[in-house]
Amino acid sequence: MAAAIARMLDSDLWWSFRRSPVTIASAVVALVCILGAAFAPFLAPHDPFDVATLNLIDAFKPPAWAAEGDAAYLLGSDDQGRDILSAIMYGARVSLLVGICSVVFAMLVGVAVGLLAGYAGGAVDGLLMRIADIQLTFPNILIALLVDGVARAALPPAVHDRVALFVVIFAIGISAWPQFARTVRGSTLVERNKEYVLAARVIGISQARIMLTHVLPNVLGPVLVIATLGLSNAIISEATLSYLGAGVPQTQPSLGTLIRIGNDFLMSGEWWIAVFPGIALIVMVLSVNLLGDWLRDALNPRLR
Amino acid sequence: MLAFVISRILQALPVMAVVALISFAMFAYVGDPVAIMLGQDFTEAQRQALVASLGLDQPFFVQFAKFLWNALHGEFGLSYRLSRPVAELIAERAPATLELAFCAALVSICIGVPMGVYTGLYRNSWLSRLFLTFSLIGVSLPTFLIGILLILVFSVWLGWLPSFGRGDTVQVGWWSTGLLTASGLKALILPSITLGLFQLTLIMRLVRAEMLEVLRTDYIKFARARGLANRVIHFGHALKNTLVPVITVAGLQLGGIIAFAIVTETVFQWPGMGLLFIQSVNSADIPVMAAYLMLIALVFVTINLVVDLLYYAVDPRLRVGGGAARGH
């Protein structure tokens, strides 16, 4: 363990990380977002889902620094007297959860397809990459919306409410796999002709095993970069779907849902209900994007 | 030339076929149109008659062929939600979306290209840094959030521009346009900026990168050595040679603009096709979803085709290799 840490502190990655103040700042911000979301039940000042503590007298409180603000509601409260800050922390939980799960899903599908296409070559490669090309012609959000719409039409409402979260994860994940598949296929094409693969083949290791234990670890570098940048895209996709009313169920509001609710009160002057969840979303996405940019540059040997 | 066009069209056909199959599968297997059309009281004989009249007892491929035939004639049946022909609904909403998409594309090109040229030429000036920071934020901001913030500032706080709808429209033939009235033009401003911002930042970054690349080449050095004016070098020589990728990306992004119009139209309650689609998704109105999907696919395939042909027209190298030398 200690040796692993020592090795990490000595690595190029750590060196380029320490040299970039922007990256350090965004890592700190991202960490704060993740911890705040993960430990929301312990850290949030209120429980926005506990109906017993909600009081309509507390509805529409402006942020604490405004003239009629209440220190108990730091960022104000919404139409039902829910604390905005707490709602954001719980909402970020849903946003991050859906984002991470859908990226992992997209990654699993994409890496599997890319590895198979690159390693098998020929007709399999042609077919799989053609499918990826066709899907890439259409924007992710359209595909996610469509999958969500079909699920809504195909499942009875009661069932749909229960699996809505999985539907969203599936919809966003399935809309993002081609990026992974194309990258992995590209690196696999390079790797499969290298000598270690030929050597493995000569000593009679099975094709599946060569693919999984020899080629796979060597093509994962770029995947990490796409996954990081993909996470911010997935968070945006989820927020967009929820804003459009097609995403996560009402009972588990994400940041997008909160913005949609706040949107209804924008014209009557209660701007904080939509704006603060929006800012939280921007901060989260921006920090992940900056981390992804840094990772891409740090892992790219041409830029060293 | 002809062989190139034909090969491109042949490549586009399978895409359309796949999309048509998906649309048809949605029609045929999602939800039960018979149950929806029959209502509560019916006899088994009535049900059988309806199934037969809709052709639902026919084999899969016969049904699919019929669906394709109808789709080619613009027939997509009745909307479950509004009980009106889908084709009519879409035709009525199309002008709003197309005008919005056109204005957004205009915004992104007319602002994005000059910004890209500036940041490429004066890469270290403070204004360039400002533009680049702005573009990073533009990429990170979700479309709907940009719309909400613009509404908050320009409609709620300043009260300058309307926050929803198209304003007054004028009927020109079957086309209802908002471009001819003052309120229609005012209503277009915020949605166009919202929709075009992402493309704007993309075009700006692309033009900048291409300019930096081109300015390093020998022919620019040669042009400088010939003593040509900076303006001629920058715009006549450099910018002109960055246009191939810019046309490609701008063209392909036009499809993205139409897709993201769904979001922008929802934010601004813009009565276009995107809003219609979202309402259909929320109420599981399959015929409208299927028709919209086919339409969007057609738009995308056409755009890809046109971009390929433009490539062919702009880049003479393609003509020699007969399409084999495409790409970098």
XYZ file of C-alpha atoms in Angstrom:
632
model
C 0.000 0.000 0.000
C 2.697 2.458 1.032
C 4.720 1.424 -1.985
C 1.717 2.069 -4.222
C 1.278 5.551 -2.808
C 4.982 6.269 -3.192
C 4.787 5.108 -6.789
C 1.794 7.325 -7.425
C 3.504 10.376 -5.928
C 6.452 9.736 -8.211
C 4.396 9.383 -11.393
C 4.158 11.766 -14.347
C 0.453 12.119 -13.775
C 0.884 13.399 -10.245
C 3.631 15.739 -11.387
C 1.463 17.335 -14.080
C -1.430 17.460 -11.605
C 0.592 19.441 -9.064
C 1.792 21.860 -11.703
C -1.710 22.952 -12.750
C -3.573 25.150 -10.261
C -6.765 25.020 -12.350
C -6.743 21.242 -12.180
C -6.162 21.194 -8.437
C -8.995 23.675 -7.935
C -11.399 21.689 -10.103
C -10.426 18.457 -8.350
C -11.199 20.066 -5.003
C -14.533 21.396 -6.291
C -15.460 18.035 -7.803
C -14.536 16.300 -4.548
C -16.672 18.727 -2.531
C -19.613 18.093 -4.908
C -19.212 14.330 -4.679
C -18.826 14.278 -0.883
C -21.691 16.745 -0.408
C -23.907 14.568 -2.576
C -22.815 11.256 -1.101
C -23.253 12.347 2.513
C -26.306 14.522 1.896
C -28.405 12.776 4.583
C -25.790 13.729 7.210
C -24.689 17.110 5.899
C -27.886 18.697 4.577
C -29.453 21.194 7.003
C -32.970 19.879 6.290
C -34.534 16.723 4.943
C -36.481 17.942 1.897
C -38.431 14.672 1.657
C -39.621 14.573 5.252
C -43.164 15.892 4.861
C -43.486 16.318 8.639
C -40.875 19.080 8.751
C -42.279 20.990 5.755
C -44.285 24.054 6.552
C -45.996 26.197 3.946
C -45.257 29.300 6.024
C -41.624 28.762 5.058
C -42.443 28.686 1.329
C -40.777 31.123 -1.094
C -38.163 32.368 1.375
C -35.483 34.298 -0.519
C -31.789 33.532 0.115
C -30.460 34.363 3.596
C -28.660 37.554 2.514
C -31.814 39.110 0.996
C -33.969 41.479 3.053
C -36.600 38.879 3.934
C -34.188 35.977 4.067
C -34.072 33.433 6.840
C -30.736 32.135 8.132
C -32.258 28.659 8.404
C -32.729 28.628 4.619
C -29.325 29.674 3.313
C -30.277 29.573 -0.368
C -33.993 30.191 0.169
C -36.903 27.774 -0.080
C -39.283 26.616 -2.810
C -43.074 26.600 -3.202
C -43.522 23.852 -0.603
C -41.103 25.284 1.936
C -38.269 22.919 1.040
C -34.758 24.159 1.708
C -33.054 24.777 -1.657
C -29.564 23.917 -0.394
C -30.722 20.555 0.947
C -32.710 19.859 -2.209
C -29.584 20.603 -4.261
C -27.505 18.181 -2.189
C -30.069 15.422 -2.569
C -30.566 16.326 -6.234
C -26.840 16.177 -6.944
C -26.916 12.656 -5.493
C -29.413 11.546 -8.119
C -27.608 13.450 -10.895
C -24.222 11.961 -10.021
C -25.627 8.478 -9.520
C -27.379 8.466 -12.884
C -24.349 10.087 -14.541
C -21.833 7.594 -13.178
C -24.024 4.540 -13.776
C -24.786 5.512 -17.361
C -21.129 6.204 -18.141
C -20.169 2.823 -16.686
C -22.911 1.198 -18.749
C -21.822 2.997 -21.930
C -18.226 2.062 -21.169
C -19.006 -1.643 -20.705
C -20.973 -1.828 -23.952
C -18.550 0.363 -25.886
C -15.371 -1.369 -24.723
C -16.847 -4.813 -25.398
C -18.010 -3.849 -28.881
C -14.802 -1.997 -29.719
C -12.592 -4.812 -28.509
C -14.569 -7.406 -30.439
C -14.668 -5.297 -33.608
C -10.974 -4.468 -33.482
C -9.832 -7.962 -32.590
C -12.150 -9.935 -34.852
C -11.921 -7.587 -37.830
C -13.575 -8.389 -41.141
C -17.361 -8.565 -41.398
C -17.926 -8.336 -37.635
C -15.881 -5.142 -37.521
C -17.684 -3.718 -40.553
C -21.127 -4.400 -39.141
C -20.450 -3.130 -35.612
C -18.739 0.046 -36.767
C -21.478 0.720 -39.291
C -24.011 0.589 -36.429
C -21.832 2.942 -34.393
C -21.548 5.303 -37.372
C -25.300 5.362 -37.891
C -25.878 6.116 -34.238
C -23.222 8.838 -34.201
C -25.121 10.663 -36.944
C -27.846 11.395 -34.403
C -27.280 13.566 -31.328
C -27.180 11.712 -27.998
C -30.054 13.628 -26.486
C -32.398 12.606 -29.301
C -31.606 8.925 -28.842
C -31.970 9.141 -25.073
C -35.322 10.914 -25.460
C -36.524 8.308 -27.900
C -35.525 5.368 -25.693
C -37.219 7.056 -22.763
C -40.357 7.737 -24.799
C -40.599 4.158 -26.024
C -40.133 2.816 -22.492
C -42.884 5.121 -21.302
C -45.230 3.855 -24.010
C -44.310 0.202 -23.588
C -44.473 -0.099 -19.798
C -47.590 0.399 -17.677
C -47.308 3.574 -15.524
C -46.927 1.727 -12.211
C -44.060 -0.409 -13.518
C -42.511 2.549 -15.277
C -42.317 4.619 -12.096
C -40.447 1.838 -10.366
C -37.873 1.347 -13.096
C -37.694 4.971 -14.318
C -34.216 5.470 -12.891
C -32.900 2.416 -14.751
C -34.644 3.527 -17.924
C -32.835 6.876 -17.756
C -29.495 5.178 -17.090
C -30.096 2.811 -19.992
C -31.247 5.635 -22.278
C -28.210 7.828 -21.598
C -25.783 4.901 -21.592
C -27.010 3.484 -24.885
C -26.746 6.921 -26.478
C -23.064 7.244 -25.531
C -21.442 3.869 -26.279
C -20.182 4.558 -29.853
C -17.489 6.998 -28.679
C -15.991 4.285 -26.476
C -16.338 1.630 -29.149
C -14.543 3.686 -31.795
C -11.636 4.587 -29.566
C -11.156 1.070 -28.229
C -11.401 -0.382 -31.728
C -8.700 2.015 -32.925
C -6.265 1.063 -30.170
C -7.118 -2.638 -30.487
C -6.218 -2.569 -34.176
C -2.794 -1.272 -33.203
C -2.310 -3.671 -30.289
C -3.429 -6.869 -31.951
C -0.453 -6.903 -34.340
C 2.101 -6.324 -31.628
C 4.542 -9.026 -30.716
C 3.171 -9.845 -27.284
C -0.161 -10.762 -28.833
C 1.513 -12.914 -31.449
C 3.586 -14.545 -28.712
C 0.469 -15.250 -26.672
C -1.163 -16.761 -29.717
C 1.866 -18.920 -30.447
C 1.833 -20.491 -26.991
C -1.798 -21.405 -27.564
C -3.736 -19.051 -25.310
C -7.379 -18.854 -26.335
C -8.584 -15.863 -28.359
C -11.020 -14.735 -25.666
C -8.285 -14.792 -23.065
C -5.848 -12.862 -25.217
C -8.530 -10.258 -25.787
C -9.458 -9.876 -22.147
C -6.191 -10.273 -20.289
C -3.626 -9.061 -22.814
C -5.183 -6.562 -25.196
C -7.808 -5.034 -22.899
C -5.463 -3.572 -20.249
C -3.427 -1.894 -22.982
C -6.346 -0.070 -24.591
C -7.883 1.331 -21.417
C -5.854 4.577 -21.203
C -7.936 6.646 -23.635
C -11.101 5.096 -22.208
C -10.414 6.855 -18.919
C -10.362 10.234 -20.680
C -13.576 9.585 -22.596
C -15.225 8.352 -19.413
C -14.360 11.559 -17.550
C -15.572 13.828 -20.330
C -18.507 11.458 -20.830
C -19.494 11.911 -17.190
C -20.102 15.616 -17.657
C -22.063 14.892 -20.824
C -24.113 12.272 -19.020
C -24.882 14.690 -16.183
C -25.996 17.294 -18.734
C -28.077 14.702 -20.607
C -29.769 13.599 -17.418
C -30.499 17.194 -16.400
C -31.880 17.933 -19.858
C -34.109 14.853 -19.841
C -35.390 15.687 -16.376
C -35.929 19.302 -17.349
C -38.004 18.117 -20.303
C -40.035 15.987 -17.910
C -38.778 12.747 -19.421
C -36.073 11.822 -16.934
C -36.025 10.626 -13.347
C -39.346 10.273 -11.485
C -40.766 13.211 -9.518
C -40.211 11.365 -6.248
C -36.443 11.455 -6.781
C -35.787 14.971 -8.058
C -32.395 15.521 -9.701
C -30.844 18.911 -10.374
C -32.677 19.005 -13.716
C -36.018 18.378 -12.009
C -35.329 21.150 -9.501
C -34.566 23.570 -12.344
C -37.799 22.570 -14.064
C -39.776 23.243 -10.895
C -37.990 26.566 -10.443
C -38.678 27.509 -14.040
C -42.388 27.851 -13.193
C -41.618 30.548 -10.628
C -39.112 32.470 -12.720
C -41.622 34.949 -14.094
C -43.081 35.742 -10.675
C -39.662 36.770 -9.357
C -38.650 33.732 -7.263
C -35.448 33.329 -9.252
C -33.454 31.442 -6.603
C -35.499 28.239 -6.981
C -34.147 27.668 -10.504
C -30.857 29.561 -10.403
C -29.085 27.838 -7.485
C -29.634 24.283 -8.751
C -28.484 25.630 -12.135
C -25.289 27.010 -10.639
C -24.674 23.721 -8.829
C -25.058 21.897 -12.135
C -22.663 24.251 -13.934
C -20.035 24.003 -11.203
C -20.225 20.218 -11.205
C -20.033 19.893 -14.988
C -17.304 22.503 -15.358
C -15.056 20.893 -12.748
C -15.464 17.449 -14.320
C -14.793 18.927 -17.778
C -11.604 20.629 -16.604
C -10.419 17.409 -14.982
C -11.142 15.552 -18.205
C -9.225 18.107 -20.278
C -6.258 17.825 -17.961
C -6.336 14.028 -18.044
C -6.453 14.068 -21.838
C -3.416 16.321 -22.069
C -1.518 14.493 -19.313
C -2.040 11.074 -20.893
C -1.197 12.282 -24.386
C 2.503 11.573 -24.902
C 2.654 13.932 -27.880
C 2.004 16.943 -25.684
C 4.735 16.215 -23.129
C -19.073 13.032 -59.958
C -22.154 10.977 -60.720
C -20.583 7.803 -59.340
C -19.687 9.671 -56.158
C -23.231 10.970 -55.713
C -24.746 7.558 -56.343
C -22.394 5.814 -53.911
C -23.252 8.370 -51.224
C -26.979 7.925 -51.782
C -26.570 4.161 -51.644
C -24.821 4.541 -48.289
C -27.636 6.706 -46.982
C -30.371 4.230 -47.899
C -29.593 1.579 -45.252
C -29.661 4.277 -42.568
C -33.135 5.311 -43.633
C -34.190 1.661 -43.820
C -33.008 1.007 -40.257
C -34.772 4.100 -38.960
C -37.941 3.136 -40.812
C -37.768 -0.327 -39.271
C -37.409 1.163 -35.785
C -40.307 3.518 -36.420
C -42.434 0.680 -37.687
C -41.521 -1.515 -34.732
C -42.632 1.302 -32.431
C -45.895 1.525 -34.314
C -46.499 -2.188 -34.325
C -45.309 -3.357 -30.930
C -45.479 -0.449 -28.509
C -48.905 0.218 -27.098
C -52.065 -1.238 -28.594
C -53.710 0.991 -31.212
C -56.727 -1.343 -31.429
C -57.482 -0.960 -27.736
C -57.052 2.801 -28.002
C -59.351 3.120 -31.005
C -62.047 0.771 -29.714
C -62.583 2.416 -26.374
C -64.499 0.580 -23.637
C -67.417 -1.266 -25.291
C -66.795 -3.632 -28.173
C -67.628 -7.106 -29.363
C -65.096 -9.642 -30.535
C -66.461 -9.276 -34.100
C -65.883 -5.496 -34.009
C -62.365 -6.069 -32.798
C -61.697 -8.584 -35.562
C -63.111 -6.181 -38.143
C -60.914 -3.332 -36.919
C -57.819 -5.550 -36.856
C -58.583 -6.613 -40.431
C -59.298 -3.053 -41.610
C -56.024 -1.830 -40.114
C -54.242 -4.726 -41.760
C -52.855 -5.954 -38.446
C -53.577 -9.593 -39.365
C -51.186 -9.379 -42.308
C -47.638 -10.820 -42.146
C -44.859 -8.582 -40.785
C -43.291 -7.685 -44.118
C -46.594 -6.864 -45.756
C -47.348 -4.500 -42.874
C -43.875 -2.989 -43.066
C -44.179 -2.459 -46.827
C -47.525 -0.780 -46.288
C -46.038 1.413 -43.574
C -43.186 2.432 -45.890
C -45.593 3.137 -48.741
C -47.728 5.330 -46.495
C -44.648 7.066 -45.050
C -43.447 7.907 -48.542
C -46.782 9.614 -49.095
C -46.538 11.486 -45.817
C -49.194 9.304 -44.177
C -48.471 8.532 -40.532
C -51.984 8.056 -39.256
C -53.695 9.945 -36.449
C -52.046 11.328 -33.343
C -53.281 9.422 -30.267
C -53.275 12.612 -28.251
C -54.848 15.134 -30.636
C -56.774 12.808 -33.007
C -55.514 14.736 -36.017
C -53.385 13.549 -38.941
C -49.731 13.528 -37.896
C -48.549 14.944 -41.228
C -50.842 17.951 -40.788
C -49.586 18.576 -37.236
C -45.963 18.467 -38.330
C -46.496 20.632 -41.417
C -48.152 23.265 -39.261
C -45.255 23.320 -36.774
C -42.379 23.072 -39.240
C -42.041 26.787 -40.156
C -41.498 27.785 -36.526
C -38.689 25.265 -36.046
C -37.035 25.989 -39.384
C -36.997 29.748 -38.809
C -35.536 29.226 -35.346
C -32.876 26.814 -36.635
C -31.979 29.180 -39.477
C -31.539 32.154 -37.141
C -29.507 30.068 -34.691
C -27.194 28.912 -37.480
C -26.856 32.505 -38.630
C -25.950 33.650 -35.107
C -23.385 30.891 -34.649
C -21.645 31.507 -37.994
C -21.769 35.315 -38.046
C -20.334 35.581 -34.532
C -18.340 32.346 -34.304
C -16.195 32.810 -37.423
C -14.991 36.372 -36.637
C -14.295 35.380 -33.026
C -12.328 32.360 -34.221
C -10.312 34.460 -36.678
C -9.542 37.028 -33.982
C -8.437 34.460 -31.397
C -6.350 32.731 -34.067
C -4.579 35.928 -35.145
C -4.050 37.501 -31.730
C -3.721 34.401 -29.628
C -2.219 36.118 -26.589
C -4.402 39.200 -26.296
C -6.656 39.498 -23.264
C -9.736 39.540 -25.481
C -8.763 36.165 -26.957
C -8.378 34.700 -23.480
C -11.796 36.094 -22.591
C -13.313 34.503 -25.705
C -11.706 31.149 -24.889
C -12.919 31.179 -21.294
C -16.347 32.095 -22.587
C -16.248 29.176 -25.016
C -15.334 26.730 -22.248
C -18.316 27.929 -20.247
C -20.470 27.736 -23.384
C -19.556 24.073 -23.808
C -20.233 23.274 -20.153
C -23.591 25.037 -19.948
C -26.593 22.889 -20.800
C -28.801 24.495 -23.460
C -31.861 24.744 -21.254
C -29.929 26.522 -18.530
C -28.668 29.158 -20.972
C -32.277 29.757 -21.986
C -33.447 30.099 -18.394
C -30.651 32.523 -17.513
C -31.359 34.629 -20.617
C -35.056 34.742 -19.737
C -34.213 35.742 -16.184
C -31.964 38.609 -17.267
C -33.650 39.933 -20.408
C -37.304 39.162 -19.718
C -37.770 39.189 -15.975
C -35.162 41.685 -14.772
C -34.756 44.004 -17.758
C -38.118 43.354 -19.412
C -36.689 43.925 -22.889
C -37.634 40.732 -24.682
C -40.523 38.266 -24.519
C -39.915 35.046 -22.596
C -42.156 32.691 -24.581
C -43.961 32.155 -27.872
C -43.343 33.452 -31.372
C -44.968 36.876 -31.178
C -47.169 37.901 -34.100
C -46.900 35.795 -37.210
C -47.852 36.539 -40.805
C -49.261 33.904 -43.114
C -47.364 33.700 -46.412
C -49.167 30.978 -48.345
C -49.111 27.947 -46.024
C -45.982 29.205 -44.272
C -46.515 31.209 -41.086
C -43.535 33.487 -40.576
C -42.415 35.544 -37.595
C -39.704 37.265 -39.598
C -41.951 40.028 -40.914
C -43.299 41.498 -37.689
C -41.455 43.444 -34.994
C -42.767 41.262 -32.173
C -41.929 38.131 -34.155
C -38.326 39.272 -34.625
C -38.035 40.244 -30.980
C -39.315 36.837 -29.932
C -36.659 35.184 -32.095
C -33.655 36.804 -30.398
C -33.407 34.869 -27.131
C -34.250 31.414 -28.555
C -31.769 31.877 -31.426
C -28.948 32.810 -29.069
C -29.804 29.912 -26.754
C -29.851 27.435 -29.589
C -26.817 28.829 -31.422
C -24.465 29.314 -28.468
C -23.069 25.788 -28.378
C -22.463 25.791 -32.139
C -20.968 29.266 -31.848
C -18.321 28.121 -29.383
C -17.629 25.029 -31.448
C -17.165 27.015 -34.670
C -15.010 29.557 -32.870
C -12.669 26.883 -31.488
C -12.503 25.142 -34.818
C -11.727 28.303 -36.824
C -9.088 29.237 -34.247
C -7.389 25.850 -34.437
C -7.467 25.837 -38.235
C -6.177 29.419 -38.430
C -3.248 28.572 -36.152
C -2.471 25.608 -38.378
C -2.742 27.524 -41.654
C -0.755 30.553 -40.469
C 2.258 28.271 -39.987
C 2.278 27.024 -43.573
C 4.772 28.027 -46.240
C 2.329 29.674 -48.581
C 1.379 32.185 -45.890
C 5.059 32.928 -45.316
C 5.420 33.320 -49.066
C 2.417 35.650 -49.210
C 4.011 37.773 -46.487
C 7.296 37.759 -48.379
C 5.454 39.028 -51.442
C 4.427 41.978 -49.308
C 0.685 41.410 -49.459
C -1.440 43.356 -47.026
C -2.285 41.608 -43.774
C -5.973 41.834 -44.554
C -5.516 39.998 -47.852
C -3.371 37.302 -46.240
C -5.646 36.736 -43.284
C -8.965 36.719 -45.084
C -8.069 35.902 -48.687
C -5.496 33.194 -48.053
C -5.750 31.921 -44.498
C -9.472 32.028 -43.755
C -10.379 30.640 -47.164
C -8.314 27.541 -46.506
C -9.878 26.902 -43.133
C -13.323 26.744 -44.663
C -13.430 23.051 -45.612
C -13.586 21.719 -42.056
C -15.723 24.669 -41.005
C -18.309 23.872 -43.680
C -18.310 20.223 -42.628
C -18.745 20.911 -38.953
C -21.228 23.742 -39.455
C -23.237 21.538 -41.791
C -23.227 18.555 -39.482
C -24.095 20.827 -36.576
C -27.191 21.996 -38.426
C -28.632 18.604 -37.561
C -27.620 19.155 -33.955
C -29.380 22.507 -34.016
C -32.604 20.892 -35.153
C -32.313 18.216 -32.460
C -31.536 20.692 -29.696
C -34.436 22.804 -30.898
C -36.458 20.317 -28.817
C -34.896 21.720 -25.653
C -34.940 25.365 -26.702
C -38.548 25.131 -27.838
C -39.533 23.688 -24.478
C -37.797 26.484 -22.569
C -39.383 29.228 -24.671
C -42.680 27.403 -25.333
C -41.887 27.873 -29.023
C -44.686 26.245 -31.041
C -42.448 24.126 -33.286
C -41.887 20.448 -34.059
C -39.609 19.937 -31.067
C -42.297 20.993 -28.609
C -44.720 18.701 -30.411
C -42.232 15.833 -30.060
C -41.678 16.426 -26.357
C -45.395 16.530 -25.709
C -45.682 13.245 -27.621
C -42.902 11.627 -25.597
C -44.594 12.672 -22.372
C -47.965 11.288 -23.447
C -46.621 8.222 -25.316
C -48.071 9.416 -28.627
C -46.330 6.856 -30.830
C -47.469 7.977 -34.328
C -46.082 11.473 -33.803
C -42.847 10.089 -32.344
C -42.402 7.697 -35.257
C -43.096 10.377 -37.857
C -40.767 12.860 -36.177
C -38.046 10.217 -35.993
C -38.331 9.496 -39.710
C -38.357 13.175 -40.553
C -35.302 13.936 -38.424
C -33.486 10.942 -39.907
C -34.259 12.235 -43.387
C -32.965 15.684 -42.451
C -29.759 14.203 -40.999
C -29.120 11.929 -43.948
C -29.736 14.799 -46.370
C -27.397 17.090 -44.451
C -24.670 14.447 -44.453
C -25.153 13.985 -48.162
C -25.006 17.697 -48.906
C -21.897 18.103 -46.742
C -20.207 15.275 -48.607
C -21.084 16.882 -51.918
C -19.854 20.277 -50.711
C -16.620 18.604 -49.706
C -16.374 17.316 -53.195
C -16.980 20.776 -54.625
C -14.549 22.577 -52.297
C -11.679 20.092 -52.162
C -10.287 19.334 -55.623
C -8.157 16.462 -54.300
C -11.304 14.351 -53.927
C -12.066 14.515 -57.624
C -8.865 12.778 -58.612
C -9.162 9.814 -56.273
C -12.854 9.324 -56.966
C -13.726 9.448 -53.279
C -10.987 7.073 -52.182
C -8.761 9.815 -50.802
C -11.380 11.185 -48.459
C -10.450 12.310 -44.966
C -7.129 13.126 -43.414
